[in-house]
CSV table of C-alpha atoms and ligand atoms in Angstrom, one decimal:
chain,number,residue,atom,x,y,z
A,11,UNK,CA,-45.0,8.3,30.3
A,12,UNK,CA,-41.2,9.4,30.2
A,13,UNK,CA,-39.2,8.9,33.7
A,14,UNK,CA,-36.2,9.2,34.4
A,15,UNK,CA,-35.0,6.1,33.7
A,16,UNK,CA,-37.3,5.5,30.4
A,17,UNK,CA,-34.8,8.7,29.4
A,18,UNK,CA,-32.0,6.8,29.7
A,19,UNK,CA,-33.2,4.3,27.9
A,20,UNK,CA,-34.3,6.3,25.1
A,21,UNK,CA,-30.8,8.1,24.9
A,22,UNK,CA,-28.7,4.6,24.9
A,23,UNK,CA,-31.7,3.8,21.6
A,24,UNK,CA,-30.7,6.7,20.4
A,25,UNK,CA,-26.3,6.5,20.3
A,26,UNK,CA,-26.2,2.7,21.7
A,27,UNK,CA,-22.7,2.7,21.6
A,28,UNK,CA,-20.1,4.2,24.0
A,29,UNK,CA,-16.7,4.9,22.4
A,30,UNK,CA,-15.0,2.3,24.3
A,31,UNK,CA,-18.1,0.0,23.3
A,32,UNK,CA,-17.2,0.9,19.6
A,33,UNK,CA,-13.9,-0.3,19.5
A,34,UNK,CA,-14.3,-2.8,21.4
A,35,UNK,CA,-17.0,-4.2,18.4
A,36,UNK,CA,-14.3,-2.5,15.9
A,37,UNK,CA,-11.6,-4.8,17.5
A,38,UNK,CA,-14.0,-7.9,17.3
A,39,UNK,CA,-14.4,-7.0,13.8
A,40,UNK,CA,-11.1,-6.1,12.6
A,41,UNK,CA,-10.0,-9.7,14.0
A,42,UNK,CA,-12.3,-11.6,11.9
A,43,UNK,CA,-12.0,-9.7,8.7
A,44,UNK,CA,-9.1,-10.8,5.8
A,45,UNK,CA,-7.1,-7.8,6.6
A,46,UNK,CA,-5.1,-6.6,3.3
A,47,UNK,CA,-2.7,-4.0,3.1
A,48,UNK,CA,-1.4,-3.0,-0.2
A,49,UNK,CA,1.7,-1.3,0.3
A,50,UNK,CA,4.3,-0.9,3.1
A,51,UNK,CA,8.0,-1.1,2.9
A,52,UNK,CA,9.3,-3.0,5.5
A,53,UNK,CA,11.2,-5.4,2.9
A,54,UNK,CA,14.1,-1.9,3.2
A,55,UNK,CA,14.1,-2.7,6.8
A,56,UNK,CA,14.7,-6.0,6.1
A,57,UNK,CA,17.8,-5.8,3.7
A,58,UNK,CA,19.2,-2.7,5.0
A,59,UNK,CA,19.0,-2.8,9.2
A,60,UNK,CA,18.4,-6.6,9.5
A,61,UNK,CA,15.0,-6.2,11.9
A,62,UNK,CA,13.3,-9.4,12.9
A,63,UNK,CA,10.1,-9.2,12.0
A,64,UNK,CA,9.2,-12.2,13.8
A,65,UNK,CA,9.4,-9.8,17.1
A,66,UNK,CA,7.8,-7.0,18.3
A,67,UNK,CA,10.4,-4.2,17.2
A,68,UNK,CA,10.4,-1.1,19.3
A,69,UNK,CA,10.2,1.5,16.2
A,70,UNK,CA,8.8,1.4,12.4
A,71,UNK,CA,5.4,0.6,11.7
A,72,UNK,CA,5.6,-3.1,10.9
A,73,UNK,CA,6.2,-6.2,12.4
A,74,UNK,CA,4.2,-9.8,12.7
A,75,UNK,CA,2.8,-9.5,16.1
A,76,UNK,CA,1.7,-6.1,14.9
A,77,UNK,CA,0.3,-7.0,11.8
A,78,UNK,CA,-1.3,-9.7,13.5
A,79,UNK,CA,-2.6,-7.4,16.2
A,80,UNK,CA,-4.2,-4.9,13.9
A,81,UNK,CA,-5.6,-8.0,11.6
A,82,UNK,CA,-3.8,-7.0,8.7
A,83,UNK,CA,-2.9,-10.6,7.7
A,84,UNK,CA,-1.8,-9.9,3.7
A,85,UNK,CA,0.5,-6.9,3.4
A,86,UNK,CA,2.2,-6.0,0.2
A,87,UNK,CA,5.5,-5.8,0.7
A,88,UNK,CA,7.1,-3.8,-1.5
A,89,UNK,CA,10.8,-4.4,-3.2
A,90,UNK,CA,11.2,-0.8,-3.3
A,91,UNK,CA,14.2,0.5,-5.5
A,92,UNK,CA,15.1,3.8,-5.4
A,93,UNK,CA,15.0,5.7,-9.1
A,94,UNK,CA,18.8,6.3,-8.4
A,95,UNK,CA,19.2,2.6,-9.1
A,96,UNK,CA,19.7,2.8,-12.3
A,97,UNK,CA,19.4,-0.6,-15.4
A,98,UNK,CA,21.3,-3.6,-14.2
A,99,UNK,CA,21.7,-2.3,-10.5
A,100,UNK,CA,18.1,-1.8,-10.2
A,101,UNK,CA,17.5,-6.0,-11.1
A,102,UNK,CA,20.0,-6.5,-8.6
A,103,UNK,CA,18.9,-4.5,-5.5
A,104,UNK,CA,15.7,-6.0,-6.3
A,105,UNK,CA,16.8,-9.7,-6.4
A,106,UNK,CA,18.3,-8.3,-3.3
A,107,UNK,CA,15.2,-7.6,-1.5
A,108,UNK,CA,13.5,-10.8,-2.8
A,109,UNK,CA,16.1,-12.8,-1.3
A,110,UNK,CA,15.8,-10.7,1.9
A,111,UNK,CA,12.4,-11.6,2.6
A,112,UNK,CA,13.2,-15.4,1.5
A,113,UNK,CA,15.0,-15.5,4.8
A,114,UNK,CA,12.2,-14.4,6.6
A,115,UNK,CA,10.0,-16.7,4.8
A,116,UNK,CA,12.5,-19.4,5.9
A,117,UNK,CA,13.4,-18.3,9.4
A,118,UNK,CA,9.9,-18.5,10.2
A,119,UNK,CA,7.6,-20.9,8.2
A,120,UNK,CA,5.2,-21.2,11.3
A,121,UNK,CA,4.6,-17.7,11.2
A,122,UNK,CA,4.7,-16.3,7.6
A,123,UNK,CA,4.6,-17.5,4.0
A,124,UNK,CA,4.6,-16.5,0.6
A,125,UNK,CA,1.2,-16.4,-0.8
A,126,UNK,CA,1.1,-16.1,-4.6
A,127,UNK,CA,-2.5,-16.7,-5.3
A,128,UNK,CA,-6.0,-16.2,-3.7
A,129,UNK,CA,-5.6,-19.3,-2.7
A,130,UNK,CA,-2.5,-19.4,-1.0
A,131,UNK,CA,-3.8,-16.6,0.8
A,132,UNK,CA,-7.2,-18.2,2.4
A,133,UNK,CA,-5.2,-21.3,3.5
A,134,UNK,CA,-2.3,-19.3,4.7
A,135,UNK,CA,-4.4,-16.8,6.5
A,136,UNK,CA,-6.7,-20.1,8.0
A,137,UNK,CA,-3.7,-21.5,9.0
A,138,UNK,CA,-3.5,-18.0,11.3
A,139,UNK,CA,-0.2,-17.1,9.3
A,140,UNK,CA,0.7,-13.7,7.4
A,141,UNK,CA,-0.3,-14.3,3.9
A,142,UNK,CA,2.6,-12.2,2.1
A,143,UNK,CA,2.5,-10.4,-1.2
A,144,UNK,CA,5.2,-9.5,-3.0
A,145,UNK,CA,5.0,-6.8,-5.2
A,146,UNK,CA,8.0,-4.2,-7.1
A,147,UNK,CA,8.3,-0.5,-7.0
A,148,UNK,CA,9.2,1.4,-9.9
A,149,UNK,CA,9.3,0.3,-13.1
A,150,UNK,CA,12.5,0.9,-14.0
A,151,UNK,CA,13.3,-2.4,-11.6
A,152,UNK,CA,12.6,-4.4,-15.3
A,153,UNK,CA,16.0,-2.5,-17.5
A,154,UNK,CA,13.4,-2.4,-20.3
A,155,UNK,CA,13.4,-5.9,-20.4
A,156,UNK,CA,10.8,-8.6,-21.0
A,157,UNK,CA,12.1,-11.3,-19.5
A,158,UNK,CA,12.5,-9.8,-16.5
A,159,UNK,CA,9.7,-9.2,-15.5
A,160,UNK,CA,8.2,-12.2,-16.4
A,161,UNK,CA,11.4,-13.7,-14.0
A,162,UNK,CA,10.0,-11.2,-11.3
A,163,UNK,CA,6.4,-13.2,-11.8
A,164,UNK,CA,8.1,-16.2,-11.6
A,165,UNK,CA,9.5,-15.2,-8.4
A,166,UNK,CA,6.5,-14.2,-6.8
A,167,UNK,CA,6.2,-11.2,-7.6
A,168,UNK,CA,2.3,-10.4,-7.7
A,169,UNK,CA,2.2,-6.5,-9.2
A,170,UNK,CA,4.4,-3.9,-10.3
A,171,UNK,CA,3.8,0.2,-9.9
A,172,UNK,CA,4.6,1.7,-13.1
A,173,UNK,CA,7.1,4.3,-12.2
A,174,UNK,CA,8.0,5.6,-8.5
A,175,UNK,CA,8.8,9.4,-8.2
A,176,UNK,CA,10.9,9.9,-11.5
A,177,UNK,CA,9.8,8.7,-14.6
A,178,UNK,CA,11.2,5.8,-16.4
A,179,UNK,CA,12.2,5.4,-19.8
A,180,UNK,CA,8.6,4.5,-20.7
A,181,UNK,CA,6.1,5.9,-18.0
A,182,UNK,CA,5.9,9.6,-16.5
A,183,UNK,CA,5.8,9.8,-12.7
A,184,UNK,CA,3.5,12.3,-10.9
A,185,UNK,CA,6.2,14.1,-9.5
A,186,UNK,CA,8.8,14.4,-12.3
A,187,UNK,CA,8.4,16.7,-15.4
A,188,UNK,CA,7.1,15.0,-17.8
A,189,UNK,CA,9.3,13.0,-20.8
A,190,UNK,CA,7.2,11.5,-22.4
A,191,UNK,CA,3.4,12.4,-22.6
A,192,UNK,CA,2.2,9.6,-20.5
A,193,UNK,CA,2.9,6.0,-22.0
A,194,UNK,CA,5.4,5.3,-24.4
A,195,UNK,CA,4.3,2.3,-26.9
A,196,UNK,CA,6.3,0.4,-24.6
A,197,UNK,CA,5.2,0.7,-21.8
A,198,UNK,CA,1.7,0.0,-23.3
A,199,UNK,CA,3.0,-3.1,-24.2
A,200,UNK,CA,4.4,-4.0,-20.5
A,201,UNK,CA,0.7,-3.2,-19.1
A,202,UNK,CA,-0.3,-5.4,-21.9
A,203,UNK,CA,3.0,-8.0,-21.1
A,204,UNK,CA,1.3,-7.6,-17.5
A,205,UNK,CA,-2.4,-8.5,-17.9
A,206,UNK,CA,-1.1,-11.4,-20.1
A,207,UNK,CA,0.9,-12.9,-17.5
A,208,UNK,CA,-1.4,-12.4,-14.9
A,209,UNK,CA,0.6,-9.5,-13.0
A,210,UNK,CA,-1.2,-6.7,-11.1
A,211,UNK,CA,-0.9,-2.9,-12.6
A,212,UNK,CA,-0.1,-0.3,-9.8
A,213,UNK,CA,-1.0,3.0,-11.1
A,214,UNK,CA,0.4,4.9,-7.5
A,215,UNK,CA,2.9,7.2,-8.5
A,216,UNK,CA,2.1,7.7,-12.2
A,217,UNK,CA,1.5,10.9,-13.9
A,218,UNK,CA,-2.3,11.8,-14.3
A,219,UNK,CA,-1.7,10.8,-18.4
A,220,UNK,CA,0.3,7.5,-17.7
A,221,UNK,CA,-3.0,6.8,-15.3
A,222,UNK,CA,-5.2,7.4,-18.3
A,223,UNK,CA,-3.1,6.0,-20.9
A,224,UNK,CA,-2.7,2.6,-18.6
A,225,UNK,CA,-6.6,3.0,-18.2
A,226,UNK,CA,-7.3,2.5,-21.4
A,227,UNK,CA,-4.8,-0.4,-22.6
A,228,UNK,CA,-5.5,-2.9,-19.1
A,229,UNK,CA,-7.6,-5.6,-19.9
A,230,UNK,CA,-7.7,-6.2,-15.9
A,231,UNK,CA,-8.7,-3.9,-13.1
A,232,UNK,CA,-5.4,-1.7,-11.9
A,233,UNK,CA,-4.6,-0.8,-8.6
A,234,UNK,CA,-3.5,2.2,-7.1
A,235,UNK,CA,-2.2,0.7,-4.1
A,236,UNK,CA,-1.2,3.8,-1.9
A,237,UNK,CA,-3.3,6.8,-2.8
A,238,UNK,CA,-5.0,9.3,-1.4
A,239,UNK,CA,-8.1,11.8,-2.0
A,240,UNK,CA,-6.0,15.0,-4.2
A,241,UNK,CA,-10.1,16.0,-2.8
A,242,UNK,CA,-9.0,16.1,1.0
A,243,UNK,CA,-4.9,17.1,0.0
A,244,UNK,CA,-3.8,18.4,-4.1
A,245,UNK,CA,-0.9,16.3,-3.6
A,246,UNK,CA,0.0,14.8,-7.3
A,247,UNK,CA,0.8,11.5,-5.8
A,248,UNK,CA,-3.1,11.0,-5.1
A,249,UNK,CA,-6.3,10.3,-7.1
A,250,UNK,CA,-8.9,12.8,-8.2
A,251,UNK,CA,-12.5,12.0,-8.6
A,252,UNK,CA,-12.5,12.0,-11.8
A,253,UNK,CA,-9.6,9.6,-12.0
A,254,UNK,CA,-11.3,7.6,-8.7
A,255,UNK,CA,-14.3,7.1,-11.6
A,256,UNK,CA,-12.3,5.8,-14.3
A,257,UNK,CA,-10.5,3.5,-11.8
A,258,UNK,CA,-14.2,2.4,-10.4
A,259,UNK,CA,-15.4,1.8,-14.6
A,260,UNK,CA,-11.7,-0.2,-14.8
A,261,UNK,CA,-13.1,-2.8,-11.7
A,262,UNK,CA,-10.1,-1.7,-9.8
A,263,UNK,CA,-9.3,-0.6,-6.3
A,264,UNK,CA,-7.5,1.9,-4.3
A,265,UNK,CA,-5.6,1.4,-1.5
A,266,UNK,CA,-5.6,4.6,1.0
A,267,UNK,CA,-2.7,6.2,1.9
A,268,UNK,CA,-1.9,7.0,5.5
A,269,UNK,CA,1.3,9.5,5.0
A,270,UNK,CA,0.4,12.6,7.0
A,271,UNK,CA,0.8,14.4,3.1
A,272,UNK,CA,-1.5,11.7,1.2
A,273,UNK,CA,-4.7,12.8,4.2
A,274,UNK,CA,-3.5,16.3,5.5
A,275,UNK,CA,-2.4,19.2,3.2
A,276,UNK,CA,-1.0,20.7,6.1
A,277,UNK,CA,1.4,17.7,6.4
A,278,UNK,CA,2.4,18.0,2.5
A,279,UNK,CA,5.7,20.0,2.7
A,280,UNK,CA,6.9,16.3,3.6
A,281,UNK,CA,6.0,15.0,0.3
A,282,UNK,CA,8.4,17.4,-1.4
A,283,UNK,CA,11.3,16.3,0.9
A,284,UNK,CA,11.2,12.5,0.2
A,285,UNK,CA,10.4,13.3,-3.9
A,286,UNK,CA,13.9,15.3,-3.7
A,287,UNK,CA,15.8,12.8,-1.6
A,288,UNK,CA,14.5,9.9,-3.1
A,289,UNK,CA,15.4,11.5,-6.8
A,290,UNK,CA,18.5,12.6,-6.4
A,291,UNK,CA,20.7,11.7,-9.2
A,292,UNK,CA,23.7,9.8,-7.5
A,293,UNK,CA,26.7,8.8,-9.3
A,294,UNK,CA,27.8,5.6,-7.2
A,295,UNK,CA,27.7,2.0,-8.0
A,296,UNK,CA,27.8,-1.0,-6.3
A,297,UNK,CA,28.6,-1.2,-2.6
A,298,UNK,CA,29.0,2.6,-2.9
A,299,UNK,CA,25.6,2.6,-3.9
A,300,UNK,CA,24.0,0.7,-1.3
A,301,UNK,CA,25.6,2.4,1.4
A,302,UNK,CA,24.2,6.0,-0.1
A,303,UNK,CA,20.3,3.7,-0.1
A,304,UNK,CA,21.2,2.3,3.5
A,305,UNK,CA,21.8,6.5,5.1
A,306,UNK,CA,18.7,7.1,3.2
A,307,UNK,CA,16.6,4.6,4.9
A,308,UNK,CA,18.1,5.4,8.0
A,309,UNK,CA,17.6,9.3,8.0
A,310,UNK,CA,14.2,9.3,6.4
A,311,UNK,CA,12.3,9.7,9.1
A,312,UNK,CA,10.1,6.2,8.8
A,313,UNK,CA,12.0,4.5,11.3
A,314,UNK,CA,11.0,6.8,14.3
A,315,UNK,CA,7.8,8.5,12.6
A,316,UNK,CA,6.5,11.9,13.9
A,317,UNK,CA,2.5,12.8,14.3
A,318,UNK,CA,1.7,15.6,12.7
A,319,UNK,CA,-1.8,17.5,11.9
A,320,UNK,CA,-3.5,14.3,10.2
A,321,UNK,CA,-5.7,11.8,12.6
A,322,UNK,CA,-7.0,8.9,11.8
A,323,UNK,CA,-10.3,10.2,11.3
A,324,UNK,CA,-9.0,11.7,7.8
A,325,UNK,CA,-8.2,8.4,6.7
A,326,UNK,CA,-11.8,7.6,7.3
A,327,UNK,CA,-12.7,10.7,5.9
A,328,UNK,CA,-11.0,9.7,2.7
A,329,UNK,CA,-12.6,6.3,2.9
A,330,UNK,CA,-15.6,7.5,2.2
A,331,UNK,CA,-14.8,10.5,-0.2
A,332,UNK,CA,-13.7,8.0,-1.9
A,333,UNK,CA,-17.0,5.5,-1.3
A,334,UNK,CA,-19.2,8.4,-2.2
A,335,UNK,CA,-17.6,8.9,-5.3
A,336,UNK,CA,-16.4,5.5,-7.0
A,337,UNK,CA,-18.1,3.3,-4.7
A,338,UNK,CA,-17.9,0.4,-1.6
A,339,UNK,CA,-16.4,-1.7,-4.2
A,340,UNK,CA,-13.4,0.3,-5.0
A,341,UNK,CA,-11.4,1.6,-2.1
A,342,UNK,CA,-9.0,-0.7,0.4
A,343,UNK,CA,-6.0,0.3,2.8
A,344,UNK,CA,-2.5,1.1,1.4
A,345,UNK,CA,-0.9,2.2,4.7
A,346,UNK,CA,2.6,3.2,3.3
A,347,UNK,CA,3.5,2.1,6.8
A,348,UNK,CA,7.5,2.4,7.2
A,349,UNK,CA,7.6,3.9,4.3
A,350,UNK,CA,6.4,7.6,5.6
A,351,UNK,CA,7.8,9.8,8.3
A,352,UNK,CA,4.2,11.6,9.3
A,353,UNK,CA,1.7,8.9,10.9
A,354,UNK,CA,-2.0,10.0,11.3
A,355,UNK,CA,-3.2,10.1,15.1
A,356,UNK,CA,-4.3,7.2,16.0
A,357,UNK,CA,-2.9,5.3,13.4
A,358,UNK,CA,0.8,5.2,14.6
A,359,UNK,CA,1.3,1.9,13.5
A,360,UNK,CA,-0.1,-1.3,12.0
A,361,UNK,CA,-1.7,-2.7,15.4
A,362,UNK,CA,-3.8,0.5,15.8
A,363,UNK,CA,-6.2,-0.4,12.4
A,364,UNK,CA,-8.8,-1.1,14.5
A,365,UNK,CA,-8.9,2.4,15.9
A,366,UNK,CA,-9.7,3.4,12.0
A,367,UNK,CA,-12.5,0.6,12.0
A,368,UNK,CA,-13.8,2.7,15.2
A,369,UNK,CA,-13.8,5.3,12.9
A,370,UNK,CA,-15.5,4.2,10.2
A,371,UNK,CA,-18.5,2.0,12.4
A,372,UNK,CA,-19.1,5.8,14.1
A,373,UNK,CA,-19.6,6.8,9.9
A,374,UNK,CA,-22.3,4.3,9.9
A,375,UNK,CA,-20.6,1.8,7.9
A,376,UNK,CA,-21.2,-1.7,8.7
A,377,UNK,CA,-19.9,-5.3,9.1
A,378,UNK,CA,-20.1,-6.2,5.9
A,379,UNK,CA,-19.0,-2.8,4.2
A,380,UNK,CA,-16.1,-2.8,6.3
A,381,UNK,CA,-14.8,-6.5,5.1
A,382,UNK,CA,-14.6,-5.1,1.8
A,383,UNK,CA,-13.0,-1.8,2.7
A,384,UNK,CA,-10.1,-3.6,4.9
A,385,UNK,CA,-9.5,-6.3,2.5
A,386,UNK,CA,-12.8,-7.8,0.3
A,387,UNK,CA,-12.0,-5.0,-2.4
A,388,UNK,CA,-8.2,-6.1,-2.9
A,389,UNK,CA,-8.9,-9.7,-2.7
A,390,UNK,CA,-11.3,-9.6,-5.6
A,391,UNK,CA,-8.6,-7.1,-8.2
A,392,UNK,CA,-6.2,-10.5,-6.9
A,393,UNK,CA,-8.5,-12.9,-8.1
A,394,UNK,CA,-9.5,-11.6,-11.2
A,395,UNK,CA,-5.8,-10.7,-12.0
A,396,UNK,CA,-3.3,-13.5,-10.4
A,397,UNK,CA,-6.2,-15.6,-10.4
A,398,UNK,CA,-7.4,-18.8,-8.2
B,414,ZN,ZN1,5.1,4.8,-2.9
């Protein structure tokens, strides 16, 4: 017989979690995952603004306390150099960023350490510290020189995005006119060399043709460290369903970008502004060029981001879409925190990651699925490409 008390039990059985319980469960799961974020732009803040990421910052989206709170133990810090740095200037700037991150490691060895292998990651995270992975973002940073590429690898840099917003001498970008019809022969050699030395090829930012060329050449899984779904926001920086399927066949992983423009087409206008400012031609060198880059960084909008139309559920919906198209083994997180001017409601900084986990639980994902999404898939690629 269905008495009122039984009816309540029946209701609880159908919907066992209130939102608060779901968030509690999400926090518990998030604190137990090995959390990897395939892309942030925090290194710029360290170099230009001299922020101390060992303490909770009043602005921006990433620091060590908030990484720990959000369960992101393995952030990929992009040593990004704008494409208006040319040739040896781009190499110098990469070394400045590498050096700035080294001073963080040297000053806070109890909180953060450089990781250059899967084993490093597990050891450092096991010690409750942040395992920092360093990457470079833009093939122009090697100045068309394999010895520069190999030296970056020896400096502990584990991956390279083939282009940034603008084409370089050997690869087309998704946000500038095609110059090479994808990868040139030299560009294919870059991919082969990265495979050979154990550096991950990152296909975020590249043109669709460059993407397919890179996938065809690479004998190792590639990543799209910070890209989302073109089916949800039709911008060239996002991945089509066909690209997602090709990435899955390659064994790769796409890290979902949290930028408003990437998740919700209503916020897409912002991307155009970002492309225009960072692909501008600037006839400066040395200290004057660095001062220009500093001004761009400070005025760029990521230090005091705004919320737009995108929400944490849009991020969950994009993850859901990728899983439906490519499978559970090919999706991860690539927040782009500290590099985006519009953040989703509910995902304003890295400490809010449990909200995303709660949104995934609501969609029916299990703890095992969430472990893969939050870092397990990226860790597999690191193991396969970089090594144990
Ligand atoms: Zn980027």
